[in-house]
Short mmCIF file of C-alpha atoms and ligand atoms in Angstrom, two decimals:
data_model
loop_
_atom_site.label_atom_id
_atom_site.label_comp_id
_atom_site.label_asym_id
_atom_site.label_seq_id
_atom_site.Cartn_x
_atom_site.Cartn_y
_atom_site.Cartn_z
CA UNK A 1 0.00 0.00 0.00
CA UNK A 2 1.26 3.50 -0.86
CA UNK A 3 2.07 5.43 2.33
CA UNK A 4 0.49 8.87 2.51
CA UNK A 5 2.95 11.33 3.97
CA UNK A 6 1.66 14.01 6.32
CA UNK A 7 3.22 17.19 7.69
CA UNK A 8 3.18 18.29 11.34
CA UNK A 9 3.49 22.05 11.09
CA UNK A 10 1.58 23.26 14.15
CA UNK A 11 -1.09 22.22 16.63
CA UNK A 12 -3.39 25.15 15.84
CA UNK A 13 -4.40 23.63 12.50
CA UNK A 14 -4.56 20.06 13.80
CA UNK A 15 -8.06 18.78 14.60
CA UNK A 16 -8.49 17.95 18.31
CA UNK A 17 -9.13 14.31 17.40
CA UNK A 18 -5.71 14.14 15.73
CA UNK A 19 -4.03 15.61 18.81
CA UNK A 20 -5.71 12.90 20.90
CA UNK A 21 -4.73 10.25 18.34
CA UNK A 22 -1.05 11.33 18.45
CA UNK A 23 -1.09 11.20 22.27
CA UNK A 24 -2.52 7.67 22.19
CA UNK A 25 0.02 6.66 19.56
CA UNK A 26 2.86 8.11 21.68
CA UNK A 27 1.58 6.21 24.70
CA UNK A 28 1.84 3.01 22.68
CA UNK A 29 5.47 3.84 21.81
CA UNK A 30 6.59 4.47 25.43
CA UNK A 31 6.99 0.74 26.01
CA UNK A 32 9.70 0.33 23.32
CA UNK A 33 12.21 2.41 25.28
CA UNK A 34 11.80 0.12 28.32
CA UNK A 35 12.70 -3.02 26.38
CA UNK A 36 16.15 -4.59 26.32
CA UNK A 37 16.19 -4.33 22.51
CA UNK A 38 14.95 -0.79 21.90
CA UNK A 39 14.45 -1.04 18.16
CA UNK A 40 11.53 -1.95 15.90
CA UNK A 41 11.52 -2.26 12.09
CA UNK A 42 8.58 0.13 11.59
CA UNK A 43 10.33 2.73 9.37
CA UNK A 44 12.98 0.46 7.84
CA UNK A 45 14.01 1.78 4.44
CA UNK A 46 12.85 5.33 5.18
CA UNK A 47 15.12 8.36 5.55
CA UNK A 48 14.72 11.13 8.13
CA UNK A 49 16.73 14.36 7.82
CA UNK A 50 17.11 16.46 10.97
CA UNK A 51 17.76 20.01 9.81
CA UNK A 52 18.45 22.08 12.91
CA UNK A 53 19.24 25.69 12.06
CA UNK A 54 18.96 26.72 15.73
CA UNK A 55 20.55 25.24 18.84
CA UNK A 56 18.84 22.26 20.46
CA UNK A 57 19.69 19.42 22.81
CA UNK A 58 16.45 17.62 23.75
CA UNK A 59 14.53 17.98 20.48
CA UNK A 60 17.41 17.19 18.14
CA UNK A 61 18.66 14.20 20.11
CA UNK A 62 15.20 12.73 20.63
CA UNK A 63 14.21 13.07 16.97
CA UNK A 64 17.44 11.31 15.99
CA UNK A 65 16.94 8.57 18.58
CA UNK A 66 13.26 8.22 17.65
CA UNK A 67 14.16 7.68 13.99
CA UNK A 68 16.87 5.18 14.91
CA UNK A 69 14.56 3.23 17.24
CA UNK A 70 12.12 2.95 14.33
CA UNK A 71 14.98 1.70 12.08
CA UNK A 72 14.92 4.70 9.73
CA UNK A 73 18.15 6.00 8.22
CA UNK A 74 18.95 9.40 9.73
CA UNK A 75 21.18 12.29 8.89
CA UNK A 76 21.70 15.45 10.87
CA UNK A 77 22.56 18.87 9.56
CA UNK A 78 22.98 22.12 11.47
CA UNK A 79 23.76 25.64 10.32
CA UNK A 80 27.36 25.47 11.52
CA UNK A 81 29.27 23.06 9.34
CA UNK A 82 26.72 23.19 6.51
CA UNK A 83 26.71 25.45 3.44
CA UNK A 84 24.29 27.77 5.29
CA UNK A 85 27.44 29.28 6.77
CA UNK A 86 28.48 30.14 3.16
CA UNK A 87 25.20 31.97 2.57
CA UNK A 88 23.04 29.21 1.06
CA UNK A 89 19.33 29.91 1.52
CA UNK A 90 17.01 27.61 3.46
CA UNK A 91 15.13 26.79 0.27
CA UNK A 92 18.29 25.88 -1.65
CA UNK A 93 19.54 23.75 1.23
CA UNK A 94 16.19 21.99 1.52
CA UNK A 95 15.82 21.48 -2.25
CA UNK A 96 19.29 19.91 -2.41
CA UNK A 97 18.43 17.61 0.49
CA UNK A 98 15.08 16.92 -1.21
CA UNK A 99 16.90 15.78 -4.36
CA UNK A 100 18.19 12.82 -2.31
CA UNK A 101 14.54 11.87 -1.69
CA UNK A 102 14.28 11.82 2.12
CA UNK A 103 10.87 10.78 3.44
CA UNK A 104 10.75 13.24 6.34
CA UNK A 105 12.57 16.51 7.05
CA UNK A 106 12.50 17.69 10.67
CA UNK A 107 13.17 21.42 10.76
CA UNK A 108 14.05 23.80 13.57
CA UNK A 109 14.44 27.38 12.39
CA UNK A 110 14.55 30.84 13.93
CA UNK A 111 11.94 32.18 11.50
CA UNK A 112 8.25 31.55 12.22
CA UNK A 113 6.65 29.83 9.25
CA UNK A 114 9.85 28.24 7.88
CA UNK A 115 8.40 24.66 8.09
CA UNK A 116 5.22 25.80 6.31
CA UNK A 117 7.39 27.32 3.58
CA UNK A 118 9.27 24.04 3.07
CA UNK A 119 6.02 22.07 3.04
CA UNK A 120 4.91 24.10 0.00
CA UNK A 121 8.15 23.49 -1.85
CA UNK A 122 9.23 19.90 -1.16
CA UNK A 123 7.76 16.41 -1.54
CA UNK A 124 9.02 15.17 1.84
CA UNK A 125 6.81 15.27 4.94
CA UNK A 126 7.87 18.28 7.06
CA UNK A 127 7.89 18.19 10.85
CA UNK A 128 8.19 21.44 12.78
CA UNK A 129 10.77 21.09 15.57
CA UNK A 130 10.26 24.72 16.65
CA UNK A 131 9.90 27.77 14.41
CA UNK A 132 10.76 31.18 15.84
CA UNK A 133 8.16 32.41 18.33
CA UNK A 134 5.39 30.50 16.56
CA UNK A 135 4.98 26.85 17.61
CA UNK A 136 6.80 23.79 18.94
CA UNK A 137 4.13 21.16 18.28
CA UNK A 138 6.01 18.09 19.54
CA UNK A 139 6.75 19.95 22.80
CA UNK A 140 3.03 20.70 23.17
CA UNK A 141 2.24 17.03 22.62
CA UNK A 142 4.86 15.75 25.05
CA UNK A 143 3.67 18.20 27.70
CA UNK A 144 0.09 16.96 27.29
CA UNK A 145 1.21 13.34 27.38
CA UNK A 146 3.23 13.91 30.57
CA UNK A 147 0.32 15.64 32.32
CA UNK A 148 -2.10 12.92 31.18
CA UNK A 149 0.20 10.17 32.47
CA UNK A 150 0.54 11.78 35.90
CA UNK A 151 -3.00 13.02 36.44
CA UNK A 152 -4.92 10.54 34.23
CA UNK A 153 -6.74 13.34 32.43
CA UNK A 154 -6.37 16.84 31.01
CA UNK A 155 -9.97 18.03 30.95
CA UNK A 156 -10.81 20.18 33.95
CA UNK A 157 -7.21 20.68 35.11
CA UNK A 158 -5.83 24.14 35.83
CA UNK A 159 -2.43 24.72 34.18
CA UNK A 160 -0.38 27.84 34.91
CA UNK A 161 2.24 28.80 32.31
CA UNK A 162 4.67 31.36 33.72
CA UNK A 163 7.52 33.30 32.17
CA UNK A 164 8.51 34.76 28.83
CA UNK A 165 5.23 34.08 27.03
CA UNK A 166 5.92 36.55 24.22
CA UNK A 167 8.94 34.75 22.79
CA UNK A 168 7.77 31.23 23.59
CA UNK A 169 6.73 28.78 20.89
CA UNK A 170 6.34 26.26 23.74
CA UNK A 171 3.66 28.47 25.30
CA UNK A 172 1.72 28.83 22.04
CA UNK A 173 1.66 25.09 21.33
CA UNK A 174 0.93 24.31 24.98
CA UNK A 175 -1.96 26.77 25.32
CA UNK A 176 -3.47 25.53 22.05
CA UNK A 177 -3.31 21.83 22.89
CA UNK A 178 -4.19 22.04 26.58
CA UNK A 179 -7.18 24.33 26.08
CA UNK A 180 -8.48 22.18 23.20
CA UNK A 181 -8.28 19.14 25.47
CA UNK A 182 -10.34 20.92 28.11
CA UNK A 183 -7.77 22.37 30.54
CA UNK A 184 -8.15 25.82 32.06
CA UNK A 185 -4.91 27.59 31.10
CA UNK A 186 -3.68 30.77 32.79
CA UNK A 187 -0.53 32.52 31.60
CA UNK A 188 1.58 34.89 33.65
CA UNK A 189 4.70 36.96 33.14
CA UNK A 190 5.94 40.54 33.21
CA UNK A 191 3.57 42.78 31.18
CA UNK A 192 6.42 43.28 28.69
CA UNK A 193 6.53 39.52 28.09
CA UNK A 194 2.84 38.74 27.66
CA UNK A 195 1.68 39.63 24.15
CA UNK A 196 -1.68 41.36 23.69
CA UNK A 197 -4.32 39.00 22.33
CA UNK A 198 -2.74 35.79 23.66
CA UNK A 199 -6.17 35.01 25.17
CA UNK A 200 -7.45 34.16 21.68
CA UNK A 201 -5.39 30.92 21.87
CA UNK A 202 -7.54 29.76 24.79
CA UNK A 203 -6.09 31.15 28.05
CA UNK A 204 -6.58 33.86 30.62
CA UNK A 205 -3.84 36.29 31.71
CA UNK A 206 -2.61 37.49 35.08
CA UNK A 207 0.52 39.39 35.99
CA UNK A 208 0.48 38.03 39.55
CA UNK A 209 2.50 34.82 39.88
CA UNK A 210 0.93 33.72 43.16
CA UNK A 211 -2.55 34.17 41.70
CA UNK A 212 -1.53 32.11 38.66
CA UNK A 213 -0.26 29.16 40.65
CA UNK A 214 -2.98 29.15 43.34
CA UNK A 215 -5.09 26.02 42.79
CA UNK A 216 -3.00 25.00 39.77
CA UNK A 217 -2.66 21.28 39.14
CA UNK A 218 0.38 21.98 36.99
CA UNK A 219 2.85 24.88 37.07
CA UNK A 220 4.82 25.13 33.83
CA UNK A 221 7.79 27.48 34.06
CA UNK A 222 9.31 28.93 30.89
CA UNK A 223 12.82 30.05 30.10
CA UNK A 224 13.63 33.68 29.45
CA UNK A 225 14.60 33.52 25.78
CA UNK A 226 17.69 35.67 26.11
CA UNK A 227 18.69 34.98 22.51
CA UNK A 228 15.43 36.55 21.26
CA UNK A 229 15.38 39.65 23.48
CA UNK A 230 16.12 42.76 21.42
CA UNK A 231 15.94 44.98 24.51
CA UNK A 232 15.76 44.68 28.28
CA UNK A 233 12.20 43.66 29.18
CA UNK A 234 12.71 43.48 32.96
CA UNK A 235 14.95 45.39 35.40
CA UNK A 236 17.30 42.51 36.38
CA UNK A 237 17.39 38.71 36.65
CA UNK A 238 17.25 39.08 40.42
CA UNK A 239 14.07 41.16 40.21
CA UNK A 240 12.60 38.75 37.62
CA UNK A 241 13.29 35.78 39.91
CA UNK A 242 11.69 37.55 42.86
CA UNK A 243 8.45 38.37 41.00
CA UNK A 244 8.13 35.56 38.45
CA UNK A 245 10.51 32.78 39.48
CA UNK A 246 9.59 29.59 41.31
CA UNK A 247 11.52 28.92 44.51
CA UNK A 248 10.81 26.30 47.16
CA UNK A 249 9.40 29.04 49.42
CA UNK A 250 7.00 30.29 46.73
CA UNK A 251 5.91 26.76 45.83
CA UNK A 252 5.19 25.91 49.48
CA UNK A 253 3.42 29.21 50.17
CA UNK A 254 1.35 29.70 47.03
CA UNK A 255 0.84 26.34 45.29
CA UNK A 256 -1.01 23.18 46.20
CA UNK A 257 1.24 20.56 47.83
CA UNK A 258 0.49 18.14 44.99
CA UNK A 259 1.02 20.63 42.15
CA UNK A 260 3.32 19.28 39.43
CA UNK A 261 6.20 21.41 38.17
CA UNK A 262 7.22 21.34 34.51
CA UNK A 263 9.79 23.12 32.35
CA UNK A 264 10.61 22.46 28.67
CA UNK A 265 14.33 23.05 29.22
CA UNK A 266 16.95 24.31 29.11
CA UNK A 267 16.47 25.78 32.60
CA UNK A 268 17.99 29.08 33.69
CA UNK A 269 18.58 27.78 37.21
CA UNK A 270 18.06 30.46 39.83
CA UNK A 271 16.18 32.71 37.41
CA UNK A 272 12.81 31.18 36.47
CA UNK A 273 13.32 28.01 38.52
CA UNK A 274 15.39 27.30 41.61
CA UNK A 275 17.49 24.11 41.58
CA UNK A 276 15.72 22.60 44.59
CA UNK A 277 12.39 22.88 42.75
CA UNK A 278 13.79 21.71 39.39
CA UNK A 279 15.24 18.64 41.09
CA UNK A 280 12.56 18.32 43.79
CA UNK A 281 9.76 15.80 44.32
CA UNK A 282 7.11 17.83 42.46
CA UNK A 283 9.24 18.19 39.32
CA UNK A 284 8.36 16.01 36.32
CA UNK A 285 10.89 17.62 33.99
CA UNK A 286 12.73 14.41 33.15
CA UNK A 287 9.43 12.66 32.45
CA UNK A 288 8.83 15.37 29.84
CA UNK A 289 12.17 14.50 28.26
CA UNK A 290 11.40 10.76 28.27
CA UNK A 291 8.01 11.39 26.71
CA UNK A 292 9.63 13.57 24.06
CA UNK A 293 11.15 10.43 22.61
CA UNK A 294 7.82 8.57 22.50
CA UNK A 295 6.03 11.57 21.00
CA UNK A 296 8.66 11.97 18.29
CA UNK A 297 8.47 8.26 17.44
CA UNK A 298 4.71 8.65 17.11
CA UNK A 299 5.03 11.78 14.98
CA UNK A 300 7.60 10.22 12.63
CA UNK A 301 5.41 7.13 12.28
CA UNK A 302 2.32 9.26 11.63
CA UNK A 303 4.05 11.60 9.18
CA UNK A 304 5.49 8.67 7.27
CA UNK A 305 1.91 7.50 6.75
CA UNK A 306 2.34 4.66 9.23
CA UNK A 307 -1.28 4.17 10.19
CA UNK A 308 -2.30 3.93 6.51
CA UNK A 309 0.26 1.19 5.98
CA UNK A 310 -0.56 -0.72 9.17
N1 LIG B 1 12.52 21.95 24.89
C1 LIG B 1 13.36 22.12 23.87
O1 LIG B 1 12.97 22.42 22.72
O2 LIG B 1 14.68 21.93 24.20
P1 LIG B 1 15.87 22.02 23.16
O3 LIG B 1 15.95 23.45 22.70
O4 LIG B 1 17.09 21.57 23.91
O5 LIG B 1 15.55 21.12 22.00
#
């Protein structure tokens, strides 16, 4: 049977049923990583190109490992060491890679919309691994999966997302997916870091951290995206930590004792999240990382047209 390739460009355009389907599919892939032989032949003969034009640890490594665990051939390309550093455009780079007929191209890029652009110009399935400030769909999925595993549901939960909302593709994918699945999402950050109109994605806004985390089932802290700040948006890191960071004292005073703490990583320790909270009993950060692998296996399988071929 001919496999029908699919893109994963964002969660906003994905029907809610498909989000739920990808979460269920990811759940079914979690078991493979617990086996002694962590490899299945599902994507044997297929080629996955990881094109990372921005820095990444978790996403890049887990896409590569996901492809390998599904027996696909993988190759990795980043801006340093590729002909991008000689001035080659994204489209030229992608077209040249496309000439070698990969099945899937996973793209991380600093420009919002770059994966959509490639999807209009190449035959390969395109997977968005984070585009500018826009979306990080596999992060949104892995966050939902992690919450669902711990709390057995998403509908009816209160999720607080705190930090640099303006520059965060994680926030946009998270708000979209969580609100569609029935969570009450509240976002919080300095007024300079909460964009006007963010409510249209399906959240409410407060500028008071303690109000945001009161009664929250999940507190998701976000990194200050220093690499995207064109100007100072808060007086100092010390002041930011005092008003918007999560310390043990704040967690104990303002949050429920069973509230879960999440962070997409990398963490600015001591700024948005204190080490004793990041590494403490309420933190599920490493579960997020583990689920990233299962989600990316599911997404590669889905984008390769796996269900159609099954
Ligand atoms: N969460 C996330 O995207 O991390 P990386 O930038 O390390 O991939």
